[in-house]
PDB file of C-alpha atoms in Angstrom:
ATOM      1  CA  UNK A 229     153.950 147.538 117.458  1.00  0.00           C
ATOM      2  CA  UNK A 230     152.188 149.745 114.353  1.00  0.00           C
ATOM      3  CA  UNK A 231     150.100 150.931 117.685  1.00  0.00           C
ATOM      4  CA  UNK A 232     153.081 151.807 119.743  1.00  0.00           C
ATOM      5  CA  UNK A 233     154.638 153.609 116.230  1.00  0.00           C
ATOM      6  CA  UNK A 234     151.363 155.792 115.968  1.00  0.00           C
ATOM      7  CA  UNK A 235     151.080 156.654 119.878  1.00  0.00           C
ATOM      8  CA  UNK A 236     154.959 157.716 120.002  1.00  0.00           C
ATOM      9  CA  UNK A 237     154.072 159.786 117.076  1.00  0.00           C
ATOM     10  CA  UNK A 238     151.220 161.277 118.442  1.00  0.00           C
ATOM     11  CA  UNK A 239     152.812 162.276 121.845  1.00  0.00           C
ATOM     12  CA  UNK A 240     155.809 163.791 120.014  1.00  0.00           C
ATOM     13  CA  UNK A 241     153.425 165.330 117.297  1.00  0.00           C
ATOM     14  CA  UNK A 242     155.707 164.228 114.642  1.00  0.00           C
ATOM     15  CA  UNK A 243     154.403 161.878 111.319  1.00  0.00           C
ATOM     16  CA  UNK A 244     154.417 157.423 112.200  1.00  0.00           C
ATOM     17  CA  UNK A 245     156.915 157.760 108.964  1.00  0.00           C
ATOM     18  CA  UNK A 246     159.189 159.914 110.644  1.00  0.00           C
ATOM     19  CA  UNK A 247     159.338 157.736 113.720  1.00  0.00           C
ATOM     20  CA  UNK A 248     159.248 154.590 111.717  1.00  0.00           C
ATOM     21  CA  UNK A 249     162.906 156.331 109.665  1.00  0.00           C
ATOM     22  CA  UNK A 250     164.452 156.790 113.173  1.00  0.00           C
ATOM     23  CA  UNK A 251     163.550 153.378 114.346  1.00  0.00           C
ATOM     24  CA  UNK A 252     164.905 151.627 111.553  1.00  0.00           C
ATOM     25  CA  UNK A 253     167.580 154.147 111.388  1.00  0.00           C
ATOM     26  CA  UNK A 254     167.465 155.794 107.986  1.00  0.00           C
ATOM     27  CA  UNK A 255     168.157 159.306 106.809  1.00  0.00           C
ATOM     28  CA  UNK A 256     165.149 161.673 105.975  1.00  0.00           C
ATOM     29  CA  UNK A 257     165.168 163.839 109.985  1.00  0.00           C
ATOM     30  CA  UNK A 258     167.299 165.828 111.878  1.00  0.00           C
ATOM     31  CA  UNK A 259     170.139 165.233 113.903  1.00  0.00           C
ATOM     32  CA  UNK A 260     167.849 167.155 116.533  1.00  0.00           C
ATOM     33  CA  UNK A 261     164.556 165.502 115.801  1.00  0.00           C
ATOM     34  CA  UNK A 262     166.142 162.134 115.651  1.00  0.00           C
ATOM     35  CA  UNK A 263     167.657 162.679 118.998  1.00  0.00           C
ATOM     36  CA  UNK A 264     164.219 164.096 120.168  1.00  0.00           C
ATOM     37  CA  UNK A 265     162.734 160.546 119.288  1.00  0.00           C
ATOM     38  CA  UNK A 266     165.470 158.395 120.460  1.00  0.00           C
ATOM     39  CA  UNK A 267     165.394 160.180 123.924  1.00  0.00           C
ATOM     40  CA  UNK A 268     161.417 158.874 123.686  1.00  0.00           C
ATOM     41  CA  UNK A 269     161.890 155.688 122.500  1.00  0.00           C
ATOM     42  CA  UNK A 270     164.594 154.761 124.968  1.00  0.00           C
ATOM     43  CA  UNK A 271     162.131 156.105 127.640  1.00  0.00           C
ATOM     44  CA  UNK A 272     159.739 153.776 127.110  1.00  0.00           C
ATOM     45  CA  UNK A 273     161.323 151.262 125.536  1.00  0.00           C
ATOM     46  CA  UNK A 274     160.189 150.764 122.300  1.00  0.00           C
ATOM     47  CA  UNK A 275     162.622 147.933 120.065  1.00  0.00           C
ATOM     48  CA  UNK A 276     164.862 150.005 118.042  1.00  0.00           C
ATOM     49  CA  UNK A 277     167.134 148.619 115.541  1.00  0.00           C
ATOM     50  CA  UNK A 278     170.665 147.659 116.025  1.00  0.00           C
ATOM     51  CA  UNK A 279     173.619 150.786 115.439  1.00  0.00           C
ATOM     52  CA  UNK A 280     174.721 150.767 112.019  1.00  0.00           C
ATOM     53  CA  UNK A 281     177.972 148.875 111.812  1.00  0.00           C
ATOM     54  CA  UNK A 282     177.545 146.754 114.860  1.00  0.00           C
ATOM     55  CA  UNK A 283     176.762 142.791 114.454  1.00  0.00           C
ATOM     56  CA  UNK A 284     173.510 141.457 116.427  1.00  0.00           C
ATOM     57  CA  UNK A 285     173.506 142.233 119.664  1.00  0.00           C
ATOM     58  CA  UNK A 286     175.155 139.359 122.214  1.00  0.00           C
ATOM     59  CA  UNK A 287     173.672 139.154 125.840  1.00  0.00           C
ATOM     60  CA  UNK A 288     174.852 136.718 128.260  1.00  0.00           C
ATOM     61  CA  UNK A 289     171.957 136.206 131.269  1.00  0.00           C
ATOM     62  CA  UNK A 290     173.435 134.163 134.077  1.00  0.00           C
ATOM     63  CA  UNK A 291     171.642 132.313 137.253  1.00  0.00           C
ATOM     64  CA  UNK A 292     172.869 130.776 140.168  1.00  0.00           C
ATOM     65  CA  UNK A 293     171.564 127.282 138.927  1.00  0.00           C
ATOM     66  CA  UNK A 294     169.455 125.814 136.191  1.00  0.00           C
ATOM     67  CA  UNK A 295     168.463 122.804 138.870  1.00  0.00           C
ATOM     68  CA  UNK A 296     166.459 125.064 140.507  1.00  0.00           C
ATOM     69  CA  UNK A 297     162.989 125.582 138.198  1.00  0.00           C
ATOM     70  CA  UNK A 298     162.159 128.865 139.365  1.00  0.00           C
ATOM     71  CA  UNK A 299     166.319 129.962 137.528  1.00  0.00           C
ATOM     72  CA  UNK A 300     165.578 127.790 134.569  1.00  0.00           C
ATOM     73  CA  UNK A 301     162.167 129.267 134.103  1.00  0.00           C
ATOM     74  CA  UNK A 302     163.339 132.956 134.495  1.00  0.00           C
ATOM     75  CA  UNK A 303     166.395 132.461 132.375  1.00  0.00           C
ATOM     76  CA  UNK A 304     164.230 130.976 129.540  1.00  0.00           C
ATOM     77  CA  UNK A 305     161.648 133.784 129.834  1.00  0.00           C
ATOM     78  CA  UNK A 306     164.729 136.514 129.918  1.00  0.00           C
ATOM     79  CA  UNK A 307     166.361 134.580 126.602  1.00  0.00           C
ATOM     80  CA  UNK A 308     162.507 134.605 124.708  1.00  0.00           C
ATOM     81  CA  UNK A 309     161.635 138.460 125.517  1.00  0.00           C
ATOM     82  CA  UNK A 310     165.386 139.289 124.496  1.00  0.00           C
ATOM     83  CA  UNK A 311     164.470 137.653 120.974  1.00  0.00           C
ATOM     84  CA  UNK A 312     162.122 140.019 120.190  1.00  0.00           C
ATOM     85  CA  UNK A 313     164.671 143.152 119.844  1.00  0.00           C
ATOM     86  CA  UNK A 314     166.352 141.006 117.917  1.00  0.00           C
ATOM     87  CA  UNK A 315     168.697 140.159 121.040  1.00  0.00           C
ATOM     88  CA  UNK A 316     170.319 136.657 120.800  1.00  0.00           C
ATOM     89  CA  UNK A 317     171.432 134.788 124.105  1.00  0.00           C
ATOM     90  CA  UNK A 318     173.440 132.795 126.150  1.00  0.00           C
ATOM     91  CA  UNK A 319     172.602 130.749 129.619  1.00  0.00           C
ATOM     92  CA  UNK A 320     175.144 130.051 132.096  1.00  0.00           C
ATOM     93  CA  UNK A 321     174.884 128.849 135.726  1.00  0.00           C
ATOM     94  CA  UNK A 322     177.399 130.460 138.396  1.00  0.00           C
ATOM     95  CA  UNK A 323     177.379 127.931 141.485  1.00  0.00           C
ATOM     96  CA  UNK A 324     179.765 127.968 144.717  1.00  0.00           C
ATOM     97  CA  UNK A 325     181.338 124.828 143.402  1.00  0.00           C
ATOM     98  CA  UNK A 326     181.522 125.582 139.960  1.00  0.00           C
ATOM     99  CA  UNK A 327     182.205 128.000 137.026  1.00  0.00           C
ATOM    100  CA  UNK A 328     182.062 131.656 139.000  1.00  0.00           C
ATOM    101  CA  UNK A 329     180.297 134.329 138.233  1.00  0.00           C
ATOM    102  CA  UNK A 330     183.509 136.346 137.342  1.00  0.00           C
ATOM    103  CA  UNK A 331     184.941 133.110 135.045  1.00  0.00           C
ATOM    104  CA  UNK A 332     181.528 133.678 133.105  1.00  0.00           C
ATOM    105  CA  UNK A 333     181.634 137.653 132.904  1.00  0.00           C
ATOM    106  CA  UNK A 334     185.327 137.237 131.876  1.00  0.00           C
ATOM    107  CA  UNK A 335     184.466 134.383 128.983  1.00  0.00           C
ATOM    108  CA  UNK A 336     181.436 136.218 127.744  1.00  0.00           C
ATOM    109  CA  UNK A 337     183.670 139.562 127.593  1.00  0.00           C
ATOM    110  CA  UNK A 338     186.411 137.651 125.590  1.00  0.00           C
ATOM    111  CA  UNK A 339     184.208 136.562 122.796  1.00  0.00           C
ATOM    112  CA  UNK A 340     182.454 139.945 122.510  1.00  0.00           C
ATOM    113  CA  UNK A 341     179.316 140.122 124.230  1.00  0.00           C
ATOM    114  CA  UNK A 342     177.248 143.518 124.514  1.00  0.00           C
ATOM    115  CA  UNK A 343     175.483 143.222 127.269  1.00  0.00           C
ATOM    116  CA  UNK A 344     174.844 141.459 130.756  1.00  0.00           C
ATOM    117  CA  UNK A 345     171.678 140.012 132.636  1.00  0.00           C
ATOM    118  CA  UNK A 346     173.046 139.256 136.312  1.00  0.00           C
ATOM    119  CA  UNK A 347     170.548 137.502 138.409  1.00  0.00           C
ATOM    120  CA  UNK A 348     171.373 136.667 142.536  1.00  0.00           C
ATOM    121  CA  UNK A 349     174.546 137.020 142.091  1.00  0.00           C
ATOM    122  CA  UNK A 350     177.285 139.245 144.260  1.00  0.00           C
ATOM    123  CA  UNK A 351     175.109 141.940 143.570  1.00  0.00           C
ATOM    124  CA  UNK A 352     172.626 140.153 146.133  1.00  0.00           C
ATOM    125  CA  UNK A 353     174.803 140.138 148.726  1.00  0.00           C
ATOM    126  CA  UNK A 354     175.451 143.654 150.585  1.00  0.00           C
ATOM    127  CA  UNK A 355     178.586 142.389 152.062  1.00  0.00           C
ATOM    128  CA  UNK A 356     180.424 140.994 148.812  1.00  0.00           C
ATOM    129  CA  UNK A 357     182.896 142.562 146.705  1.00  0.00           C
ATOM    130  CA  UNK A 358     181.189 144.234 144.311  1.00  0.00           C
ATOM    131  CA  UNK A 359     184.528 145.076 142.419  1.00  0.00           C
ATOM    132  CA  UNK A 360     183.199 143.156 139.293  1.00  0.00           C
ATOM    133  CA  UNK A 361     180.076 145.306 138.815  1.00  0.00           C
ATOM    134  CA  UNK A 362     182.201 148.208 139.113  1.00  0.00           C
ATOM    135  CA  UNK A 363     184.552 147.395 136.242  1.00  0.00           C
ATOM    136  CA  UNK A 364     182.150 146.396 134.077  1.00  0.00           C
ATOM    137  CA  UNK A 365     179.993 149.540 134.555  1.00  0.00           C
ATOM    138  CA  UNK A 366     183.518 151.613 133.884  1.00  0.00           C
ATOM    139  CA  UNK A 367     183.883 149.605 130.663  1.00  0.00           C
ATOM    140  CA  UNK A 368     180.443 150.886 129.709  1.00  0.00           C
ATOM    141  CA  UNK A 369     179.372 146.741 129.172  1.00  0.00           C
ATOM    142  CA  UNK A 370     175.555 147.059 129.106  1.00  0.00           C
ATOM    143  CA  UNK A 371     174.160 145.825 132.252  1.00  0.00           C
ATOM    144  CA  UNK A 372     170.563 144.888 134.496  1.00  0.00           C
ATOM    145  CA  UNK A 373     170.589 143.721 137.851  1.00  0.00           C
ATOM    146  CA  UNK A 374     168.062 141.098 138.859  1.00  0.00           C
ATOM    147  CA  UNK A 375     167.186 140.577 142.699  1.00  0.00           C
ATOM    148  CA  UNK A 376     170.005 143.602 143.995  1.00  0.00           C
ATOM    149  CA  UNK A 377     171.923 146.186 143.054  1.00  0.00           C
ATOM    150  CA  UNK A 378     174.923 147.839 143.803  1.00  0.00           C
ATOM    151  CA  UNK A 379     174.377 151.324 145.260  1.00  0.00           C
ATOM    152  CA  UNK A 380     176.418 153.957 143.260  1.00  0.00           C
ATOM    153  CA  UNK A 381     176.693 152.473 140.550  1.00  0.00           C
ATOM    154  CA  UNK A 382     174.372 153.443 136.868  1.00  0.00           C
ATOM    155  CA  UNK A 383     172.743 150.125 136.673  1.00  0.00           C
ATOM    156  CA  UNK A 384     169.178 149.227 136.468  1.00  0.00           C
ATOM    157  CA  UNK A 385     167.239 146.801 138.827  1.00  0.00           C
ATOM    158  CA  UNK A 386     164.844 144.331 138.840  1.00  0.00           C
ATOM    159  CA  UNK A 387     162.893 142.323 141.789  1.00  0.00           C
ATOM    160  CA  UNK A 388     159.818 140.459 142.904  1.00  0.00           C
ATOM    161  CA  UNK A 389     158.270 143.072 146.072  1.00  0.00           C
ATOM    162  CA  UNK A 390     159.774 139.943 148.272  1.00  0.00           C
ATOM    163  CA  UNK A 391     158.475 141.842 151.383  1.00  0.00           C
ATOM    164  CA  UNK A 392     154.800 141.832 149.587  1.00  0.00           C
ATOM    165  CA  UNK A 393     155.307 137.989 148.863  1.00  0.00           C
ATOM    166  CA  UNK A 394     156.017 136.937 152.779  1.00  0.00           C
ATOM    167  CA  UNK A 395     153.065 139.378 153.657  1.00  0.00           C
ATOM    168  CA  UNK A 396     150.812 137.474 151.169  1.00  0.00           C
ATOM    169  CA  UNK A 397     152.108 134.812 152.414  1.00  0.00           C
ATOM    170  CA  UNK A 398     151.122 135.129 156.331  1.00  0.00           C
ATOM    171  CA  UNK A 399     148.087 136.589 155.843  1.00  0.00           C
ATOM    172  CA  UNK A 400     146.868 133.182 154.110  1.00  0.00           C
ATOM    173  CA  UNK A 401     147.409 131.431 156.517  1.00  0.00           C
ATOM    174  CA  UNK A 402     145.899 133.812 159.018  1.00  0.00           C
ATOM    175  CA  UNK A 403     142.902 133.535 157.455  1.00  0.00           C
ATOM    176  CA  UNK A 404     143.033 129.569 157.342  1.00  0.00           C
ATOM    177  CA  UNK A 405     143.332 130.371 160.999  1.00  0.00           C
ATOM    178  CA  UNK A 406     146.939 129.222 161.782  1.00  0.00           C
ATOM    179  CA  UNK A 407     148.522 131.370 164.840  1.00  0.00           C
ATOM    180  CA  UNK A 408     151.741 130.125 164.903  1.00  0.00           C
ATOM    181  CA  UNK A 409     153.755 130.579 161.830  1.00  0.00           C
ATOM    182  CA  UNK A 410     157.374 129.671 160.819  1.00  0.00           C
ATOM    183  CA  UNK A 411     159.412 130.731 157.839  1.00  0.00           C
ATOM    184  CA  UNK A 412     161.689 128.117 156.492  1.00  0.00           C
ATOM    185  CA  UNK A 413     164.190 130.672 154.605  1.00  0.00           C
ATOM    186  CA  UNK A 414     167.707 130.523 152.621  1.00  0.00           C
ATOM    187  CA  UNK A 415     170.653 132.344 153.487  1.00  0.00           C
ATOM    188  CA  UNK A 416     169.864 135.467 155.463  1.00  0.00           C
ATOM    189  CA  UNK A 417     172.536 137.696 154.177  1.00  0.00           C
ATOM    190  CA  UNK A 418     171.072 137.585 150.560  1.00  0.00           C
ATOM    191  CA  UNK A 419     168.929 141.204 149.656  1.00  0.00           C
ATOM    192  CA  UNK A 420     165.746 138.731 148.552  1.00  0.00           C
ATOM    193  CA  UNK A 421     165.967 136.678 152.160  1.00  0.00           C
ATOM    194  CA  UNK A 422     166.386 139.848 153.865  1.00  0.00           C
ATOM    195  CA  UNK A 423     163.385 141.747 152.383  1.00  0.00           C
ATOM    196  CA  UNK A 424     161.241 138.282 153.041  1.00  0.00           C
ATOM    197  CA  UNK A 425     161.861 138.123 156.546  1.00  0.00           C
ATOM    198  CA  UNK A 426     160.890 141.897 157.200  1.00  0.00           C
ATOM    199  CA  UNK A 427     157.850 141.203 155.516  1.00  0.00           C
ATOM    200  CA  UNK A 428     157.202 137.906 157.343  1.00  0.00           C
ATOM    201  CA  UNK A 429     157.617 139.991 160.588  1.00  0.00           C
ATOM    202  CA  UNK A 430     156.079 142.510 159.945  1.00  0.00           C
ATOM    203  CA  UNK A 431     152.542 140.902 159.220  1.00  0.00           C
ATOM    204  CA  UNK A 432     153.101 138.499 161.988  1.00  0.00           C
ATOM    205  CA  UNK A 433     153.718 141.536 164.664  1.00  0.00           C
ATOM    206  CA  UNK A 434     150.671 143.320 162.642  1.00  0.00           C
ATOM    207  CA  UNK A 435     147.933 140.308 163.152  1.00  0.00           C
ATOM    208  CA  UNK A 436     149.638 139.407 166.464  1.00  0.00           C
ATOM    209  CA  UNK A 437     150.572 135.766 165.747  1.00  0.00           C
ATOM    210  CA  UNK A 438     153.537 133.752 167.200  1.00  0.00           C
ATOM    211  CA  UNK A 439     156.357 133.564 164.746  1.00  0.00           C
ATOM    212  CA  UNK A 440     159.045 131.581 164.447  1.00  0.00           C
ATOM    213  CA  UNK A 441     162.387 131.664 162.060  1.00  0.00           C
ATOM    214  CA  UNK A 442     164.552 129.174 160.779  1.00  0.00           C
ATOM    215  CA  UNK A 443     167.596 129.871 158.000  1.00  0.00           C
ATOM    216  CA  UNK A 444     169.201 126.981 155.935  1.00  0.00           C
ATOM    217  CA  UNK A 445     169.863 126.725 152.598  1.00  0.00           C
ATOM    218  CA  UNK A 446     167.433 127.149 149.674  1.00  0.00           C
ATOM    219  CA  UNK A 447     167.818 123.521 148.664  1.00  0.00           C
ATOM    220  CA  UNK A 448     165.366 120.674 149.692  1.00  0.00           C
ATOM    221  CA  UNK A 449     167.672 119.571 152.341  1.00  0.00           C
ATOM    222  CA  UNK A 450     167.958 123.103 153.498  1.00  0.00           C
ATOM    223  CA  UNK A 451     164.000 123.180 153.671  1.00  0.00           C
ATOM    224  CA  UNK A 452     163.965 119.599 155.741  1.00  0.00           C
ATOM    225  CA  UNK A 453     166.182 121.033 157.837  1.00  0.00           C
ATOM    226  CA  UNK A 454     164.204 123.905 158.447  1.00  0.00           C
ATOM    227  CA  UNK A 455     160.750 122.481 158.635  1.00  0.00           C
ATOM    228  CA  UNK A 456     162.087 119.764 161.590  1.00  0.00           C
ATOM    229  CA  UNK A 457     163.531 123.188 163.537  1.00  0.00           C
ATOM    230  CA  UNK A 458     159.805 124.777 162.656  1.00  0.00           C
ATOM    231  CA  UNK A 459     157.662 121.437 164.046  1.00  0.00           C
ATOM    232  CA  UNK A 460     159.406 121.047 167.280  1.00  0.00           C
ATOM    233  CA  UNK A 461     158.582 124.890 167.578  1.00  0.00           C
ATOM    234  CA  UNK A 462     154.906 123.979 167.387  1.00  0.00           C
ATOM    235  CA  UNK A 463     153.987 125.557 163.979  1.00  0.00           C
ATOM    236  CA  UNK A 464     150.709 124.858 162.335  1.00  0.00           C
ATOM    237  CA  UNK A 465     152.051 126.739 158.774  1.00  0.00           C
ATOM    238  CA  UNK A 466     155.143 126.858 157.133  1.00  0.00           C
ATOM    239  CA  UNK A 467     156.293 129.651 154.722  1.00  0.00           C
ATOM    240  CA  UNK A 468     159.391 127.941 152.347  1.00  0.00           C
ATOM    241  CA  UNK A 469     162.298 130.641 150.912  1.00  0.00           C
ATOM    242  CA  UNK A 470     161.194 128.383 147.495  1.00  0.00           C
ATOM    243  CA  UNK A 471     159.226 125.907 146.152  1.00  0.00           C
ATOM    244  CA  UNK A 472     162.280 123.476 146.511  1.00  0.00           C
ATOM    245  CA  UNK A 473     162.536 123.760 150.192  1.00  0.00           C
ATOM    246  CA  UNK A 474     158.872 123.556 150.208  1.00  0.00           C
ATOM    247  CA  UNK A 475     159.059 119.873 148.851  1.00  0.00           C
ATOM    248  CA  UNK A 476     161.590 119.464 151.902  1.00  0.00           C
ATOM    249  CA  UNK A 477     159.152 120.521 154.575  1.00  0.00           C
ATOM    250  CA  UNK A 478     156.323 118.310 152.637  1.00  0.00           C
ATOM    251  CA  UNK A 479     158.862 114.982 152.869  1.00  0.00           C
ATOM    252  CA  UNK A 480     159.381 116.142 156.695  1.00  0.00           C
ATOM    253  CA  UNK A 481     155.553 115.847 156.979  1.00  0.00           C
ATOM    254  CA  UNK A 482     155.439 112.798 155.291  1.00  0.00           C
ATOM    255  CA  UNK A 483     158.063 110.845 157.244  1.00  0.00           C
ATOM    256  CA  UNK A 484     156.740 112.475 160.743  1.00  0.00           C
ATOM    257  CA  UNK A 485     153.133 111.271 160.044  1.00  0.00           C
ATOM    258  CA  UNK A 486     151.491 114.546 159.795  1.00  0.00           C
ATOM    259  CA  UNK A 487     148.763 115.138 157.527  1.00  0.00           C
ATOM    260  CA  UNK A 488     149.349 118.311 154.832  1.00  0.00           C
ATOM    261  CA  UNK A 489     146.992 120.140 155.230  1.00  0.00           C
ATOM    262  CA  UNK A 490     144.986 118.167 158.056  1.00  0.00           C
ATOM    263  CA  UNK A 491     148.109 118.664 160.464  1.00  0.00           C
ATOM    264  CA  UNK A 492     150.406 121.042 158.683  1.00  0.00           C
ATOM    265  CA  UNK A 493     149.907 123.459 155.800  1.00  0.00           C
ATOM    266  CA  UNK A 494     153.290 124.093 153.091  1.00  0.00           C
ATOM    267  CA  UNK A 495     153.305 127.558 151.001  1.00  0.00           C
ATOM    268  CA  UNK A 496     156.297 127.645 148.287  1.00  0.00           C
ATOM    269  CA  UNK A 497     157.662 130.653 146.956  1.00  0.00           C
ATOM    270  CA  UNK A 498     157.945 131.367 142.708  1.00  0.00           C
ATOM    271  CA  UNK A 499     155.288 129.219 141.510  1.00  0.00           C
ATOM    272  CA  UNK A 500     157.249 126.503 139.148  1.00  0.00           C
ATOM    273  CA  UNK A 501     156.366 123.316 137.892  1.00  0.00           C
ATOM    274  CA  UNK A 502     156.579 121.578 140.663  1.00  0.00           C
ATOM    275  CA  UNK A 503     153.652 123.478 142.458  1.00  0.00           C
ATOM    276  CA  UNK A 504     151.117 120.850 140.086  1.00  0.00           C
ATOM    277  CA  UNK A 505     153.271 117.780 140.321  1.00  0.00           C
ATOM    278  CA  UNK A 506     153.719 117.618 144.519  1.00  0.00           C
ATOM    279  CA  UNK A 507     151.608 115.628 146.637  1.00  0.00           C
ATOM    280  CA  UNK A 508     149.219 117.457 147.602  1.00  0.00           C
ATOM    281  CA  UNK A 509     150.067 120.003 145.012  1.00  0.00           C
ATOM    282  CA  UNK A 510     151.434 122.829 146.434  1.00  0.00           C
ATOM    283  CA  UNK A 511     150.316 126.705 147.621  1.00  0.00           C
ATOM    284  CA  UNK A 512     153.109 129.081 146.284  1.00  0.00           C
ATOM    285  CA  UNK A 513     153.942 132.817 145.857  1.00  0.00           C
ATOM    286  CA  UNK A 514     154.129 133.312 142.375  1.00  0.00           C
ATOM    287  CA  UNK A 515     157.021 135.311 141.036  1.00  0.00           C
ATOM    288  CA  UNK A 516     156.024 137.386 137.738  1.00  0.00           C
ATOM    289  CA  UNK A 517     158.688 136.287 135.414  1.00  0.00           C
ATOM    290  CA  UNK A 518     157.113 137.338 132.720  1.00  0.00           C
ATOM    291  CA  UNK A 519     156.871 140.764 133.719  1.00  0.00           C
ATOM    292  CA  UNK A 520     160.270 140.615 134.830  1.00  0.00           C
ATOM    293  CA  UNK A 521     161.659 138.840 131.687  1.00  0.00           C
ATOM    294  CA  UNK A 522     160.021 142.361 129.298  1.00  0.00           C
ATOM    295  CA  UNK A 523     161.284 144.520 131.975  1.00  0.00           C
ATOM    296  CA  UNK A 524     164.969 143.238 131.448  1.00  0.00           C
ATOM    297  CA  UNK A 525     164.713 143.323 127.296  1.00  0.00           C
ATOM    298  CA  UNK A 526     163.157 146.900 127.968  1.00  0.00           C
ATOM    299  CA  UNK A 527     165.996 147.620 129.994  1.00  0.00           C
ATOM    300  CA  UNK A 528     168.650 146.055 128.035  1.00  0.00           C
ATOM    301  CA  UNK A 529     167.926 146.944 124.723  1.00  0.00           C
ATOM    302  CA  UNK A 530     167.793 150.840 125.769  1.00  0.00           C
ATOM    303  CA  UNK A 531     170.926 150.360 126.944  1.00  0.00           C
ATOM    304  CA  UNK A 532     172.076 148.642 123.423  1.00  0.00           C
ATOM    305  CA  UNK A 533     170.593 151.232 121.543  1.00  0.00           C
ATOM    306  CA  UNK A 534     173.222 153.864 122.775  1.00  0.00           C
ATOM    307  CA  UNK A 535     170.840 154.877 126.290  1.00  0.00           C
ATOM    308  CA  UNK A 536     172.752 155.599 128.831  1.00  0.00           C
ATOM    309  CA  UNK A 537     171.872 153.566 132.070  1.00  0.00           C
ATOM    310  CA  UNK A 538     169.787 154.441 134.568  1.00  0.00           C
ATOM    311  CA  UNK A 539     170.115 153.666 138.499  1.00  0.00           C
ATOM    312  CA  UNK A 540     166.284 152.976 138.725  1.00  0.00           C
ATOM    313  CA  UNK A 541     165.238 149.684 140.475  1.00  0.00           C
ATOM    314  CA  UNK A 542     161.525 147.953 138.942  1.00  0.00           C
ATOM    315  CA  UNK A 543     159.604 146.185 141.587  1.00  0.00           C
ATOM    316  CA  UNK A 544     157.359 143.044 140.140  1.00  0.00           C
ATOM    317  CA  UNK A 545     154.328 142.269 142.717  1.00  0.00           C
ATOM    318  CA  UNK A 546     154.168 139.233 143.127  1.00  0.00           C
ATOM    319  CA  UNK A 547     150.262 136.747 143.880  1.00  0.00           C
ATOM    320  CA  UNK A 548     149.695 133.977 145.748  1.00  0.00           C
ATOM    321  CA  UNK A 549     148.187 131.290 144.129  1.00  0.00           C
ATOM    322  CA  UNK A 550     146.361 128.718 146.625  1.00  0.00           C
ATOM    323  CA  UNK A 551     146.551 124.931 146.077  1.00  0.00           C
ATOM    324  CA  UNK A 552     146.051 121.791 148.735  1.00  0.00           C
ATOM    325  CA  UNK A 553     148.902 121.917 150.494  1.00  0.00           C
ATOM    326  CA  UNK A 554     147.214 124.801 152.761  1.00  0.00           C
ATOM    327  CA  UNK A 555     143.959 124.673 155.319  1.00  0.00           C
ATOM    328  CA  UNK A 556     142.244 125.393 157.968  1.00  0.00           C
ATOM    329  CA  UNK A 557     143.806 125.011 161.266  1.00  0.00           C
ATOM    330  CA  UNK A 558     143.072 121.611 163.226  1.00  0.00           C
ATOM    331  CA  UNK A 559     141.284 122.090 166.378  1.00  0.00           C
TER     332      UNK A 559
END
């Protein structure tokens, strides 16, 4: 933090003591200079002290589910990063059969929440009703969206470059000699699914391969169903939409008497703890949750410090982590 203060002071041609007074909301700085420093702080995401007379900021983090290790890891990473800014977080999961996203939001607002981090909610579905977000924006609730956005609203959104993730997976299988590759995707209306499918098809076409797509659900059973369909189409490599789906594909391979990766290569998505405990260990596309959570915390802190939200979309670059579930195509 000391290095950041010195760098900011050099950039603005002021003393580090002046920046420190603004960061800690102390007197001795002219209103014009204070505003100039605050604008720079908000633009670069430096931590600032809470507003005078305001309680410790309280932010709600809402994810679709916590059974999927990917969302549990993401929520924990965001909570940890927010704590570095002096922000307290509460984590909740919304499901189709449980406590819905709007119910959580309503409850959190009643308890005086200062901000909301919403991951893969209705904003991830372009066809869904987005009136909730419009109302929250009208009420000036600080928000950060993950895996989707709402056109026309000044809300920062952060996601992994899903298109690139699919490209990396297809390229890995192609490098191993696979020519018939399948995508086991989840619900096709979610933005991550749309981008992943686009990347898959583009790379299949670029490399002149034979590609097949099976869209089911982001569950182990969904992975089983998709794998059965793709195996019937003759694929030798499967790119799954999540690590959980990949486990379903591994189970189908085992039940069918297929060796992995001898007869079938499988790639997961997210790179969760499941990858290292699966048999064989699972090759997966890693989502950089550390980068995402840090970006979320910066965007939220800037709003809590009085900055105006900006409709800026940030993309995190994924990484393919090769393990034992992928190997050369058997000839």
